[in-house]
Structure formats: C-alpha cells, structure tokens
C-alpha cells in the first residue's frame, strides 16, 4: 500500500526559508507525477508545483521564482524548497503523487508565515 508522509511545516517569519519533505513508501516504482498543493484559509485548494518523471517542473505564478520542487526517484521522496516566504503563503500544504494509475495524498502540513 502506498503511503505519503509529509514533514517540515513550521511557524516562520516573512523572508525566511523552509523546506517541506514528502516520503513515499509501499511501491517499487517511482512516481509518474509528483506535486505540492496548498489550501489557504478561506480559499480553494490550489496547485503550487508539479514535477514529472523526467524532472520537468511547473509552478503557479504566485510561487514562481521563490519555490523549487524536486524529487528523489530512488526513495520516492518529494521536496519543496520555499524561499522569500510571504504572509500569503500561509496554508496547509499537501503532497500528491501518481503511480500506476492511482493517486495518493499526504496528510498535510501547516505552514504559517507571520510578519
């Protein structure tokens, strides 16, 4: 059974950096797609970053240039490096992975950015 476990969420100040991790287990195959989504207070869940098997990435306009998504295929880990954090980045962040036609989600990790 595939499981995703997130870690790294914290309370930080604006302009600081933070790295989120997502560890996958239960499959011998690398994720076909891996991504991070977030849900800000009172708003719909939104996609933040996506990484494909070949390493190509896509970012939302709101985080482009500040966030970097990466993956370790051997370990099925996903990472989100966050820099120049803003108050608007406060949200619950979720990792998502697709493998062998199925989608999996982490439990979410809280990131709070204060001035």
PDB file of C-alpha atoms in Angstrom:
ATOM      1  CA  UNK A   1       0.000   0.000   0.000  1.00  0.00           C
ATOM      2  CA  UNK A   2       1.395   3.379  -0.999  1.00  0.00           C
ATOM      3  CA  UNK A   3       1.621   5.958   1.753  1.00  0.00           C
ATOM      4  CA  UNK A   4       2.871   9.527   1.793  1.00  0.00           C
ATOM      5  CA  UNK A   5       4.153  11.223   4.920  1.00  0.00           C
ATOM      6  CA  UNK A   6       4.846  14.954   4.988  1.00  0.00           C
ATOM      7  CA  UNK A   7       7.100  16.885   7.297  1.00  0.00           C
ATOM      8  CA  UNK A   8       8.727  20.276   7.599  1.00  0.00           C
ATOM      9  CA  UNK A   9       5.812  22.581   8.294  1.00  0.00           C
ATOM     10  CA  UNK A  10       6.529  25.314  10.800  1.00  0.00           C
ATOM     11  CA  UNK A  11       5.845  28.825  12.008  1.00  0.00           C
ATOM     12  CA  UNK A  12       8.274  31.222  10.331  1.00  0.00           C
ATOM     13  CA  UNK A  13       8.754  34.905   9.655  1.00  0.00           C
ATOM     14  CA  UNK A  14       8.427  36.650   6.312  1.00  0.00           C
ATOM     15  CA  UNK A  15      11.524  36.476   4.093  1.00  0.00           C
ATOM     16  CA  UNK A  16      12.620  33.238   5.743  1.00  0.00           C
ATOM     17  CA  UNK A  17      13.069  29.867   4.053  1.00  0.00           C
ATOM     18  CA  UNK A  18      11.602  26.455   4.694  1.00  0.00           C
ATOM     19  CA  UNK A  19      11.809  23.033   3.078  1.00  0.00           C
ATOM     20  CA  UNK A  20       8.955  20.560   3.069  1.00  0.00           C
ATOM     21  CA  UNK A  21       9.506  16.843   2.587  1.00  0.00           C
ATOM     22  CA  UNK A  22       7.209  14.066   1.467  1.00  0.00           C
ATOM     23  CA  UNK A  23       8.329  10.486   1.898  1.00  0.00           C
ATOM     24  CA  UNK A  24       6.650   7.764  -0.104  1.00  0.00           C
ATOM     25  CA  UNK A  25       6.578   4.084   0.722  1.00  0.00           C
ATOM     26  CA  UNK A  26       4.853   0.936  -0.426  1.00  0.00           C
ATOM     27  CA  UNK A  27       5.840   0.957  -4.090  1.00  0.00           C
ATOM     28  CA  UNK A  28       8.902  -0.096  -6.018  1.00  0.00           C
ATOM     29  CA  UNK A  29       8.106   2.288  -8.867  1.00  0.00           C
ATOM     30  CA  UNK A  30       8.915   5.978  -8.997  1.00  0.00           C
ATOM     31  CA  UNK A  31       6.021   8.401  -9.062  1.00  0.00           C
ATOM     32  CA  UNK A  32       4.819   9.270 -12.543  1.00  0.00           C
ATOM     33  CA  UNK A  33       3.804  12.684 -11.243  1.00  0.00           C
ATOM     34  CA  UNK A  34       4.605  14.397  -8.000  1.00  0.00           C
ATOM     35  CA  UNK A  35       3.280  17.682  -6.767  1.00  0.00           C
ATOM     36  CA  UNK A  36       2.504  20.076  -3.985  1.00  0.00           C
ATOM     37  CA  UNK A  37      -0.803  21.774  -3.410  1.00  0.00           C
ATOM     38  CA  UNK A  38      -1.945  24.131  -0.711  1.00  0.00           C
ATOM     39  CA  UNK A  39      -5.127  25.391   0.846  1.00  0.00           C
ATOM     40  CA  UNK A  40      -5.043  28.901   2.226  1.00  0.00           C
ATOM     41  CA  UNK A  41      -7.594  29.992   4.815  1.00  0.00           C
ATOM     42  CA  UNK A  42     -10.989  30.503   3.241  1.00  0.00           C
ATOM     43  CA  UNK A  43      -9.805  29.556  -0.238  1.00  0.00           C
ATOM     44  CA  UNK A  44      -9.960  26.599  -2.568  1.00  0.00           C
ATOM     45  CA  UNK A  45      -7.113  24.147  -2.724  1.00  0.00           C
ATOM     46  CA  UNK A  46      -4.643  25.198  -5.400  1.00  0.00           C
ATOM     47  CA  UNK A  47      -1.757  23.572  -7.199  1.00  0.00           C
ATOM     48  CA  UNK A  48       1.626  25.043  -6.339  1.00  0.00           C
ATOM     49  CA  UNK A  49       4.230  22.926  -8.094  1.00  0.00           C
ATOM     50  CA  UNK A  50       4.433  19.821 -10.229  1.00  0.00           C
ATOM     51  CA  UNK A  51       7.321  17.594 -11.217  1.00  0.00           C
ATOM     52  CA  UNK A  52       7.260  14.849 -13.833  1.00  0.00           C
ATOM     53  CA  UNK A  53       9.298  11.679 -14.044  1.00  0.00           C
ATOM     54  CA  UNK A  54      11.792  13.331 -16.372  1.00  0.00           C
ATOM     55  CA  UNK A  55      12.347  16.136 -13.876  1.00  0.00           C
ATOM     56  CA  UNK A  56      10.461  18.864 -15.691  1.00  0.00           C
ATOM     57  CA  UNK A  57       8.635  21.256 -13.394  1.00  0.00           C
ATOM     58  CA  UNK A  58       5.719  23.646 -13.397  1.00  0.00           C
ATOM     59  CA  UNK A  59       4.901  26.365 -10.876  1.00  0.00           C
ATOM     60  CA  UNK A  60       1.983  28.599 -10.135  1.00  0.00           C
ATOM     61  CA  UNK A  61       2.539  32.290 -10.792  1.00  0.00           C
ATOM     62  CA  UNK A  62       2.295  33.091  -7.103  1.00  0.00           C
ATOM     63  CA  UNK A  63       5.345  30.999  -6.173  1.00  0.00           C
ATOM     64  CA  UNK A  64       7.400  31.077  -9.358  1.00  0.00           C
ATOM     65  CA  UNK A  65      10.943  32.161  -8.629  1.00  0.00           C
ATOM     66  CA  UNK A  66      10.596  31.518  -4.903  1.00  0.00           C
ATOM     67  CA  UNK A  67       9.742  27.817  -4.611  1.00  0.00           C
ATOM     68  CA  UNK A  68      11.577  24.826  -6.035  1.00  0.00           C
ATOM     69  CA  UNK A  69      10.182  21.312  -6.305  1.00  0.00           C
ATOM     70  CA  UNK A  70      12.486  18.319  -6.551  1.00  0.00           C
ATOM     71  CA  UNK A  71      12.341  14.563  -6.236  1.00  0.00           C
ATOM     72  CA  UNK A  72      14.425  11.556  -5.327  1.00  0.00           C
ATOM     73  CA  UNK A  73      13.146   8.751  -7.524  1.00  0.00           C
ATOM     74  CA  UNK A  74      15.049   6.017  -5.704  1.00  0.00           C
ATOM     75  CA  UNK A  75      13.407   6.931  -2.412  1.00  0.00           C
ATOM     76  CA  UNK A  76      10.130   8.243  -3.844  1.00  0.00           C
ATOM     77  CA  UNK A  77      10.625  11.475  -1.940  1.00  0.00           C
ATOM     78  CA  UNK A  78       9.315  14.887  -2.901  1.00  0.00           C
ATOM     79  CA  UNK A  79      10.676  18.191  -1.665  1.00  0.00           C
ATOM     80  CA  UNK A  80       9.525  21.760  -1.781  1.00  0.00           C
ATOM     81  CA  UNK A  81      12.136  24.415  -1.095  1.00  0.00           C
ATOM     82  CA  UNK A  82      10.449  27.645  -0.135  1.00  0.00           C
ATOM     83  CA  UNK A  83      12.267  30.975  -0.011  1.00  0.00           C
ATOM     84  CA  UNK A  84      11.263  34.599   0.476  1.00  0.00           C
ATOM     85  CA  UNK A  85       8.145  33.474   2.264  1.00  0.00           C
ATOM     86  CA  UNK A  86       5.227  35.857   2.461  1.00  0.00           C
ATOM     87  CA  UNK A  87       2.204  36.012   4.710  1.00  0.00           C
ATOM     88  CA  UNK A  88       0.097  34.908   1.747  1.00  0.00           C
ATOM     89  CA  UNK A  89       1.989  31.605   1.718  1.00  0.00           C
ATOM     90  CA  UNK A  90       0.310  30.577   4.963  1.00  0.00           C
ATOM     91  CA  UNK A  91      -1.575  27.381   4.196  1.00  0.00           C
ATOM     92  CA  UNK A  92      -1.828  23.671   4.703  1.00  0.00           C
ATOM     93  CA  UNK A  93       0.486  22.080   2.168  1.00  0.00           C
ATOM     94  CA  UNK A  94      -0.224  18.657   0.711  1.00  0.00           C
ATOM     95  CA  UNK A  95       1.936  16.397  -1.380  1.00  0.00           C
ATOM     96  CA  UNK A  96       0.372  14.354  -4.135  1.00  0.00           C
ATOM     97  CA  UNK A  97       1.756  11.507  -6.199  1.00  0.00           C
ATOM     98  CA  UNK A  98       0.527   9.404  -9.072  1.00  0.00           C
ATOM     99  CA  UNK A  99       1.832   5.912  -9.654  1.00  0.00           C
ATOM    100  CA  UNK A 100       0.487   3.050 -11.723  1.00  0.00           C
ATOM    101  CA  UNK A 101      -2.745   4.868 -12.436  1.00  0.00           C
ATOM    102  CA  UNK A 102      -3.584   5.748  -8.833  1.00  0.00           C
ATOM    103  CA  UNK A 103      -3.326   8.988  -6.886  1.00  0.00           C
ATOM    104  CA  UNK A 104      -2.116   9.333  -3.310  1.00  0.00           C
ATOM    105  CA  UNK A 105      -2.117  12.165  -0.814  1.00  0.00           C
ATOM    106  CA  UNK A 106      -0.244  13.096   2.279  1.00  0.00           C
ATOM    107  CA  UNK A 107      -1.985  14.243   5.426  1.00  0.00           C
ATOM    108  CA  UNK A 108      -0.968  17.869   5.014  1.00  0.00           C
ATOM    109  CA  UNK A 109       1.471  20.020   6.930  1.00  0.00           C
ATOM    110  CA  UNK A 110       0.826  23.508   8.259  1.00  0.00           C
ATOM    111  CA  UNK A 111       2.998  26.409   7.183  1.00  0.00           C
ATOM    112  CA  UNK A 112       2.379  29.702   8.936  1.00  0.00           C
ATOM    113  CA  UNK A 113       4.212  32.862   7.897  1.00  0.00           C
ATOM    114  CA  UNK A 114       3.970  35.870  10.177  1.00  0.00           C
ATOM    115  CA  UNK A 115       5.272  39.413   9.880  1.00  0.00           C
TER     116      UNK A 115
END
